[in-house]
XYZ file of C-alpha atoms in Angstrom:
555
model
C -7.343 17.279 -6.359
C -10.656 16.621 -4.599
C -11.594 19.732 -2.567
C -14.971 18.692 -1.186
C -14.550 19.928 2.383
C -18.119 19.050 3.289
C -17.371 15.442 2.442
C -14.055 15.576 4.241
C -15.726 16.815 7.417
C -17.468 13.453 7.636
C -14.076 11.954 8.484
C -12.800 13.920 11.514
C -10.252 11.274 12.431
C -8.182 12.395 9.450
C -7.833 15.972 10.627
C -9.251 16.296 14.143
C -6.464 18.657 15.212
C -7.424 21.169 12.546
C -11.113 21.077 13.461
C -10.486 21.502 17.180
C -8.282 24.535 16.562
C -10.852 26.271 14.374
C -13.467 27.750 16.657
C -13.789 31.126 14.973
C -16.332 31.651 12.209
C -14.523 34.250 10.131
C -14.348 33.780 6.397
C -10.558 33.871 6.436
C -10.453 31.071 8.982
C -12.897 29.033 6.921
C -10.714 29.503 3.837
C -7.653 28.394 5.784
C -9.523 25.349 7.056
C -10.591 24.514 3.507
C -7.008 24.598 2.257
C -5.558 22.644 5.155
C -8.271 19.964 4.971
C -7.608 19.544 1.266
C -3.932 19.022 2.009
C -4.719 16.205 4.425
C -7.452 14.300 2.564
C -6.474 14.803 -1.057
C -9.026 12.667 -2.859
C -12.145 10.540 -2.558
C -11.879 7.088 -4.151
C -14.101 4.112 -4.684
C -11.226 1.649 -4.196
C -7.712 2.145 -2.836
C -5.271 -0.730 -3.459
C -2.099 -0.982 -1.390
C 0.608 -2.892 -3.258
C 1.713 -2.439 -6.863
C 2.772 -6.031 -7.538
C 0.929 -8.308 -9.965
C -1.924 -8.938 -7.500
C -2.602 -5.250 -6.911
C -2.309 -4.345 -10.588
C -4.569 -7.233 -11.618
C -7.137 -6.037 -9.075
C -7.118 -2.547 -10.556
C -7.418 -3.930 -14.088
C -10.311 -6.183 -13.081
C -12.168 -3.370 -11.285
C -11.801 -1.017 -14.260
C -12.973 -3.775 -16.600
C -16.000 -4.573 -14.432
C -17.053 -1.015 -13.580
C -15.706 1.091 -16.431
C -13.233 3.936 -16.674
C -15.431 6.089 -14.449
C -14.569 4.060 -11.371
C -12.242 5.927 -8.999
C -9.430 3.507 -8.195
C -5.774 4.004 -7.287
C -2.857 1.659 -6.642
C -0.290 2.793 -4.072
C 3.198 1.278 -4.419
C 5.964 1.879 -1.872
C 8.789 1.571 -4.430
C 9.919 4.693 -6.274
C 9.469 2.924 -9.581
C 9.633 -0.468 -11.249
C 12.951 -2.003 -12.180
C 14.053 -5.324 -13.606
C 13.731 -7.961 -10.854
C 12.285 -11.361 -10.104
C 12.455 -14.414 -12.292
C 9.989 -16.705 -14.051
C 6.374 -17.434 -13.160
C 4.246 -20.274 -14.419
C 0.915 -19.034 -15.824
C -1.338 -22.043 -15.509
C -4.733 -22.504 -17.136
C -6.681 -20.910 -14.279
C -4.601 -17.712 -14.378
C -5.123 -17.515 -18.136
C -8.868 -17.948 -17.676
C -8.848 -15.116 -15.133
C -6.834 -12.812 -17.398
C -9.267 -13.525 -20.218
C -12.140 -12.518 -17.915
C -10.408 -9.162 -17.374
C -9.705 -8.569 -21.071
C -9.028 -11.107 -23.857
C -6.504 -8.681 -25.373
C -4.552 -8.698 -22.110
C -4.304 -12.484 -22.191
C -3.181 -12.310 -25.825
C -0.311 -10.001 -24.888
C 0.753 -12.364 -22.112
C 0.762 -15.313 -24.489
C 2.803 -13.433 -27.079
C 5.687 -13.140 -24.636
C 5.465 -16.472 -22.781
C 7.694 -19.486 -23.302
C 7.016 -23.176 -22.772
C 8.802 -25.518 -20.371
C 8.126 -29.022 -21.651
C 10.446 -31.171 -19.567
C 12.907 -31.315 -16.672
C 16.196 -33.075 -15.957
C 17.698 -33.796 -12.541
C 21.449 -33.787 -11.806
C 23.172 -34.878 -8.609
C 25.606 -32.831 -6.522
C 28.527 -34.080 -8.619
C 26.903 -32.671 -11.747
C 26.012 -36.082 -13.195
C 22.635 -36.699 -14.818
C 20.625 -38.974 -12.533
C 18.485 -40.401 -15.298
C 15.428 -38.726 -13.811
C 13.708 -37.053 -16.738
C 10.135 -35.857 -16.819
C 8.285 -34.697 -19.922
C 5.117 -32.590 -19.702
C 4.700 -32.286 -23.465
C 2.190 -35.091 -24.062
C -0.113 -34.200 -21.164
C 0.030 -30.496 -22.030
C -0.761 -31.205 -25.692
C -3.849 -33.276 -24.773
C -5.212 -30.550 -22.513
C -4.439 -27.887 -25.101
C -6.331 -29.813 -27.786
C -9.320 -30.070 -25.447
C -9.366 -26.589 -23.891
C -7.202 -24.405 -26.134
C -4.927 -23.489 -23.217
C -1.303 -24.372 -22.565
C 0.656 -23.245 -19.475
C 3.646 -21.010 -20.148
C 6.389 -19.226 -18.222
C 6.773 -15.448 -18.178
C 9.089 -13.238 -16.167
C 7.636 -11.768 -12.966
C 8.826 -8.327 -14.020
C 7.190 -8.781 -17.428
C 3.888 -9.796 -15.830
C 3.946 -6.693 -13.676
C 4.890 -4.503 -16.648
C 2.147 -5.841 -18.920
C -0.475 -5.283 -16.229
C 0.858 -1.787 -15.553
C 0.748 -0.849 -19.249
C -2.824 -2.152 -19.474
C -4.070 0.335 -16.847
C -5.157 3.928 -17.514
C -2.363 6.499 -17.081
C -1.583 7.749 -13.560
C -3.637 5.031 -11.885
C -0.534 3.778 -10.029
C 1.168 6.148 -7.598
C 4.747 5.312 -6.579
C 6.729 6.145 -3.449
C 3.603 5.891 -1.290
C 4.329 3.956 1.909
C 1.220 3.250 4.003
C 1.659 3.973 7.713
C -1.874 3.245 8.925
C -5.531 3.748 8.110
C -8.670 4.902 9.942
C -12.078 3.335 9.362
C -15.476 5.006 9.461
C -18.959 3.954 8.411
C -18.452 5.262 4.881
C -14.968 3.971 4.147
C -11.304 4.061 5.042
C -8.785 6.916 5.250
C -5.250 5.900 4.259
C -2.254 7.721 5.739
C 1.199 7.703 4.171
C 4.706 8.441 5.406
C 6.544 11.780 5.147
C 3.329 13.738 5.611
C 1.975 12.885 2.174
C -1.742 13.680 1.704
C -4.160 11.106 3.052
C -6.779 9.463 0.855
C -10.317 8.355 1.636
C -11.820 5.342 -0.143
C -15.010 3.348 0.152
C -12.999 0.109 0.046
C -9.364 -0.688 0.914
C -7.685 -3.684 -0.763
C -4.491 -5.028 0.818
C -2.378 -6.590 -1.941
C 0.899 -5.931 -0.157
C 2.257 -9.452 0.093
C 3.895 -11.602 2.768
C 4.370 -8.862 5.338
C 1.184 -6.944 4.630
C 0.811 -3.743 6.631
C -2.882 -3.759 5.838
C -3.215 -7.216 7.383
C -1.127 -6.252 10.397
C -3.628 -3.555 11.332
C -6.794 -5.198 10.033
C -6.434 -8.685 11.527
C -3.599 -8.197 14.030
C -2.865 -11.916 13.821
C 0.922 -11.822 13.855
C 3.512 -12.472 11.153
C 3.425 -15.368 8.699
C 5.098 -18.659 9.576
C 8.685 -19.125 8.464
C 8.896 -22.217 6.256
C 12.513 -22.884 7.362
C 13.744 -22.190 3.833
C 15.854 -19.377 2.343
C 15.807 -18.676 -1.397
C 18.041 -16.825 -3.866
C 17.232 -16.028 -7.475
C 18.423 -13.860 -10.350
C 17.968 -13.175 -14.058
C 20.805 -13.916 -16.467
C 21.600 -14.268 -20.145
C 22.315 -17.631 -21.736
C 25.812 -19.075 -21.304
C 27.639 -22.396 -21.504
C 26.426 -25.029 -19.078
C 22.783 -23.994 -19.222
C 19.973 -26.241 -20.481
C 18.472 -26.069 -23.933
C 15.294 -24.001 -24.335
C 12.044 -25.483 -22.997
C 13.917 -27.678 -20.487
C 14.423 -26.961 -16.804
C 17.563 -28.311 -15.139
C 17.634 -29.138 -11.436
C 20.427 -30.036 -8.979
C 19.992 -31.860 -5.672
C 20.769 -35.054 -3.842
C 18.481 -37.659 -5.492
C 17.937 -39.318 -2.107
C 16.701 -36.109 -0.449
C 13.046 -35.401 0.169
C 11.035 -32.506 1.458
C 12.430 -29.107 2.381
C 15.281 -30.635 4.338
C 17.986 -30.365 1.661
C 19.252 -27.618 -0.657
C 18.432 -27.629 -4.354
C 19.036 -25.488 -7.447
C 17.426 -25.028 -10.845
C 17.848 -23.127 -14.103
C 15.241 -22.520 -16.810
C 14.179 -20.110 -19.516
C 11.339 -17.599 -19.192
C 9.403 -15.315 -21.501
C 10.496 -11.678 -21.659
C 9.718 -8.335 -23.269
C 11.931 -6.706 -25.875
C 13.784 -4.589 -23.312
C 14.589 -7.585 -21.101
C 15.290 -10.284 -23.703
C 19.014 -10.290 -22.898
C 18.159 -11.726 -19.469
C 15.717 -14.454 -20.380
C 17.087 -17.172 -18.101
C 16.861 -17.547 -14.364
C 18.599 -19.520 -11.647
C 17.024 -20.348 -8.303
C 18.725 -21.662 -5.193
C 16.957 -22.757 -2.003
C 18.332 -24.176 1.232
C 16.925 -25.052 4.663
C 17.875 -22.832 7.559
C 20.245 -25.438 8.978
C 22.340 -25.418 5.796
C 22.389 -21.624 5.753
C 23.622 -21.463 9.342
C 26.232 -24.176 8.773
C 27.700 -22.065 5.951
C 28.108 -19.177 8.381
C 25.471 -17.004 6.722
C 23.434 -14.883 9.122
C 19.752 -14.830 8.199
C 17.128 -13.559 10.621
C 13.602 -14.773 9.793
C 12.022 -12.172 12.078
C 9.674 -10.463 9.645
C 9.609 -7.210 11.599
C 13.313 -6.544 11.223
C 14.365 -8.366 8.063
C 13.603 -7.539 4.454
C 14.660 -9.270 1.274
C 18.363 -8.581 0.843
C 18.964 -6.938 -2.492
C 22.619 -7.200 -3.495
C 24.416 -4.181 -4.913
C 27.571 -3.572 -6.896
C 29.461 -2.487 -3.790
C 28.617 -5.290 -1.379
C 26.957 -8.090 -3.320
C 25.677 -9.516 -0.029
C 23.007 -11.770 -1.479
C 25.315 -13.209 -4.164
C 28.114 -13.768 -1.645
C 25.718 -15.576 0.691
C 24.485 -17.822 -2.119
C 28.033 -18.779 -3.094
C 28.860 -19.713 0.511
C 25.735 -21.800 1.077
C 26.060 -23.698 -2.225
C 29.859 -24.063 -2.277
C 29.570 -27.873 -2.536
C 27.355 -27.808 -5.640
C 28.738 -28.621 -9.138
C 31.276 -26.127 -10.484
C 29.419 -25.438 -13.765
C 26.439 -24.229 -11.736
C 28.632 -22.141 -9.442
C 30.321 -20.542 -12.454
C 26.909 -19.427 -13.718
C 25.892 -18.081 -10.311
C 29.231 -16.315 -9.764
C 28.995 -14.494 -13.102
C 25.651 -12.921 -12.161
C 25.304 -9.163 -11.727
C 25.078 -8.768 -7.895
C 22.451 -6.047 -8.221
C 19.970 -8.541 -9.663
C 20.273 -11.195 -6.919
C 17.493 -11.396 -4.344
C 17.594 -13.313 -1.047
C 14.564 -13.927 1.157
C 12.867 -16.474 3.349
C 9.777 -18.468 2.486
C 6.700 -17.895 4.628
C 3.137 -19.183 4.714
C -0.244 -18.227 6.092
C -2.290 -21.174 7.296
C -5.536 -20.894 5.358
C -7.601 -21.928 8.340
C -6.071 -19.553 10.881
C -8.885 -17.059 11.250
C -8.103 -14.454 13.898
C -9.793 -14.400 17.277
C -11.522 -11.132 18.162
C -9.081 -8.785 19.891
C -9.238 -5.475 21.628
C -8.749 -2.570 19.194
C -5.077 -2.072 18.448
C -3.307 1.200 17.881
C -4.068 2.461 14.391
C -0.422 3.088 13.600
C 1.475 0.295 11.898
C 4.520 -0.541 13.985
C 7.826 0.815 12.770
C 9.964 -2.100 11.601
C 13.007 -0.545 13.210
C 11.582 -1.005 16.698
C 12.267 -4.174 18.643
C 9.866 -4.541 21.571
C 9.742 -7.694 23.625
C 8.610 -10.617 21.502
C 6.832 -13.835 22.241
C 7.079 -16.719 19.778
C 3.382 -16.857 18.996
C 2.922 -13.117 18.657
C 5.771 -11.504 16.811
C 8.317 -13.958 15.478
C 7.578 -16.215 12.511
C 7.732 -19.834 13.584
C 9.273 -22.630 11.491
C 6.860 -25.151 10.066
C 7.276 -28.845 9.512
C 8.445 -29.853 6.061
C 7.175 -32.656 3.877
C 8.212 -34.408 0.716
C 5.199 -32.999 -1.085
C 6.313 -29.469 -0.322
C 9.543 -29.856 -2.267
C 7.667 -31.698 -4.992
C 5.296 -28.750 -5.217
C 8.153 -26.332 -5.891
C 7.445 -26.525 -9.594
C 7.245 -23.743 -12.139
C 5.845 -21.278 -9.602
C 7.849 -18.097 -9.392
C 5.564 -15.663 -7.628
C 3.120 -15.473 -4.793
C 2.269 -11.849 -4.628
C 4.733 -9.049 -4.057
C 7.868 -11.178 -4.187
C 8.152 -13.825 -6.908
C 8.943 -17.392 -5.957
C 10.182 -19.640 -8.605
C 11.021 -23.233 -9.179
C 10.840 -25.978 -11.715
C 11.631 -28.807 -9.329
C 9.740 -31.896 -10.322
C 8.512 -34.894 -8.440
C 10.768 -37.889 -8.372
C 8.123 -40.287 -7.097
C 4.989 -39.755 -9.113
C 3.145 -42.313 -7.006
C 3.141 -40.124 -3.898
C -0.175 -38.290 -3.622
C 0.056 -34.528 -3.172
C -0.159 -33.629 0.482
C -1.982 -30.735 2.049
C 0.311 -27.890 3.150
C 0.709 -27.730 6.953
C -1.907 -25.747 8.811
C -4.480 -25.996 6.022
C -7.923 -25.615 7.524
C -11.181 -27.221 6.537
C -13.196 -25.099 4.108
C -16.514 -25.829 5.810
C -15.102 -24.810 9.194
C -13.845 -21.558 7.716
C -17.186 -20.804 6.055
C -18.956 -21.440 9.360
C -16.529 -19.113 11.085
C -17.092 -16.496 8.397
C -20.849 -16.664 8.899
C -20.497 -16.244 12.659
C -18.264 -13.189 12.326
C -20.566 -11.497 9.830
C -23.288 -11.264 12.455
C -21.117 -10.221 15.398
C -19.898 -6.760 16.335
C -20.642 -3.477 14.662
C -18.626 -4.073 11.499
C -18.698 -7.208 9.394
C -15.641 -9.398 9.860
C -14.213 -12.187 7.756
C -11.163 -14.382 7.521
C -9.378 -11.945 5.170
C -10.801 -8.645 6.238
C -13.034 -6.505 8.400
C -15.611 -3.944 7.442
C -14.484 -2.176 4.270
C -10.988 -3.690 4.267
C -10.087 -6.860 2.340
C -6.932 -8.828 1.507
C -5.926 -10.818 -1.552
C -2.964 -12.794 -2.867
C -0.109 -13.452 -0.456
C -1.496 -10.977 2.041
C -4.486 -13.302 2.402
C -3.260 -16.855 1.722
C 0.510 -17.104 1.235
C 1.824 -20.616 0.751
C 5.024 -22.302 -0.357
C 5.794 -21.987 -4.090
C 3.493 -24.593 -5.578
C 2.685 -23.344 -9.066
C -0.328 -21.309 -7.943
C 0.718 -18.243 -5.927
C 0.386 -15.587 -8.621
C -2.343 -17.549 -10.399
C -4.571 -17.404 -7.327
C -3.872 -13.686 -6.881
C -5.200 -13.043 -10.400
C -8.227 -15.206 -9.613
C -8.764 -13.164 -6.445
C -8.730 -9.963 -8.481
C -11.423 -11.145 -10.884
C -13.734 -12.513 -8.189
C -13.361 -9.376 -6.061
C -14.219 -7.145 -9.031
C -17.244 -9.294 -9.832
C -18.691 -8.917 -6.329
C -17.965 -5.176 -6.213
C -19.891 -4.818 -9.452
C -22.728 -6.944 -8.142
C -23.056 -5.487 -4.622
C -21.310 -2.129 -4.820
C -18.464 -0.811 -2.675
C -19.861 -2.420 0.454
C -18.728 -4.750 3.230
C -21.268 -7.266 1.923
C -19.410 -7.444 -1.399
C -16.132 -8.140 0.396
C -17.631 -10.900 2.525
C -19.201 -12.472 -0.583
C -15.769 -12.431 -2.231
C -14.285 -14.246 0.774
C -17.040 -16.812 0.812
C -16.486 -17.697 -2.842
C -12.700 -17.710 -2.606
C -12.141 -19.773 0.558
C -13.136 -23.227 -0.764
C -11.520 -22.513 -4.137
C -8.154 -21.484 -2.671
C -8.196 -24.434 -0.292
C -8.845 -26.882 -3.115
C -6.234 -25.391 -5.452
C -3.588 -25.527 -2.717
C -4.179 -29.272 -2.563
C -5.227 -30.428 -6.033
C -4.103 -27.706 -8.404
C -0.402 -27.596 -7.603
C 2.448 -28.626 -9.879
C 2.627 -32.093 -8.316
C -1.099 -32.821 -8.738
C -2.393 -35.493 -11.088
C -3.344 -34.611 -14.645
C -6.963 -35.464 -13.797
C -7.046 -33.020 -10.872
C -5.364 -30.302 -12.895
C -7.958 -30.695 -15.613
C -10.841 -30.606 -13.133
C -9.672 -27.646 -11.060
C -7.488 -25.581 -13.411
C -8.707 -26.141 -16.978
C -12.467 -26.723 -16.701
C -13.577 -23.810 -14.470
C -14.046 -20.417 -16.123
C -14.798 -16.893 -14.887
C -17.664 -14.683 -15.946
C -16.202 -12.041 -18.269
C -15.963 -8.686 -16.529
C -15.783 -6.801 -19.827
C -19.159 -7.957 -21.152
C -22.517 -6.337 -20.532
C -23.773 -8.706 -17.881
C -27.367 -7.506 -17.627
C -29.286 -10.199 -15.808
C -26.143 -12.074 -14.826
C -25.476 -9.964 -11.732
C -28.174 -11.955 -9.966
C -25.870 -14.977 -10.130
C -24.111 -15.186 -6.752
C -20.762 -16.524 -7.984
C -18.159 -15.466 -10.515
C -16.532 -18.868 -11.098
C -18.326 -21.235 -13.469
C -17.828 -24.997 -13.407
C -15.959 -25.270 -10.103
C -17.105 -28.248 -8.043
C -15.209 -28.544 -4.739
């Protein structure tokens, strides 16, 4: 425990009550003050990361790789521990490049457990094969011969576990729910629920997903937009009616387009030894209208709803899925019905428009609002708003199974390969965002950016959530590497965080458009396979003068 009271006294906001009540100068009073201060601010960190999902763990791994084991970094996860959950995630070439930049051995462990998905088949709602078959094998083989990289699928839980095992012991602290933080010129003091000791850090990283508490206080820009889609998924063992290995099987109306119709899919994913008996996953997704028509109550209000986790007693999520998809082929329903209810997750899909930089606002209360409260809402302030759907959005629901804290998965393939990939709704222009970023850096007393202010920064879904498009988790790992690079280059400073934003904005924007599952092979090669990241693990003497971490990226 860090007991530097002199340092702690630089942060009176963390324990102002104690200071004001200590006017006497007796030694006994000073000793009491020392003890009580230590109980409130328990440690001094270089970096505090909120969120123990893949994005947060990758950030910690990247920072340790870039700055060495002497760096003081902690990950704070609200869950009491990790358990088997989520489904499969596609690790594309860019994610593999980023993992290699953290540690080549880490990438090797990922590859050992991954599995390939080489093709997809589409069935109609009567269970008949539509004749729509798509093979990725030839294109993947050509790119592998050229770059030595081949995309693979690995379970979301397995990704999280491998990252966790890669970190030094005790770096992740569980059962730590952030309530709010206080900023000062030297850093940020994090406060947790149930009176747990506060922590002071030079930099705070918000990797806490869709409904980021860090973002809620830092940017105060409202909840993410509801994409008008509800998703269910679970892990299962192989059984009759499932596709052969390396093939994904999808179900939907062949005439449907966009996010306006329900669909389902089943495919295999890579696992660890302890989870190999559940190496398959099913995914169901339906628009809100279909959910309501089935009589299922789903509230997209992000302040009062959380992902519904079924349990052995109620099985709410599994029951809801069976009701919504009652008209789908019986072989699929038999597979879904046989699933352990405790493994089924239900949640909405949400996005953050990349170009929606917040307007300056009056300082908000430092406390993060309790989700149990229900004050008066206005549509543009507190309730997530539905977004328009497009054909490209459904086409982009490929082998992506994660976008931060909650995995999103799909192996839906395009049925009309001639349609160009469309930009997700609300996507802003990169140049406009960079201009905005430059303006905000010079205004006010603390530097402000699109994804952070002062010594606070966001990454992954907390920064740029989008529909499942094959790149959610991949971009979070990229974020981690680029953030670590700039912290190494510029120290634990606001300038490093703004440099990270400036490098990431055009890259994320371009990948959301031309690096998704439905993109052309040429665009995938240009934006996913060719660019590399400067290795964080190497002695980079002389290279720190280079302003960017990504090599070979031409927007």
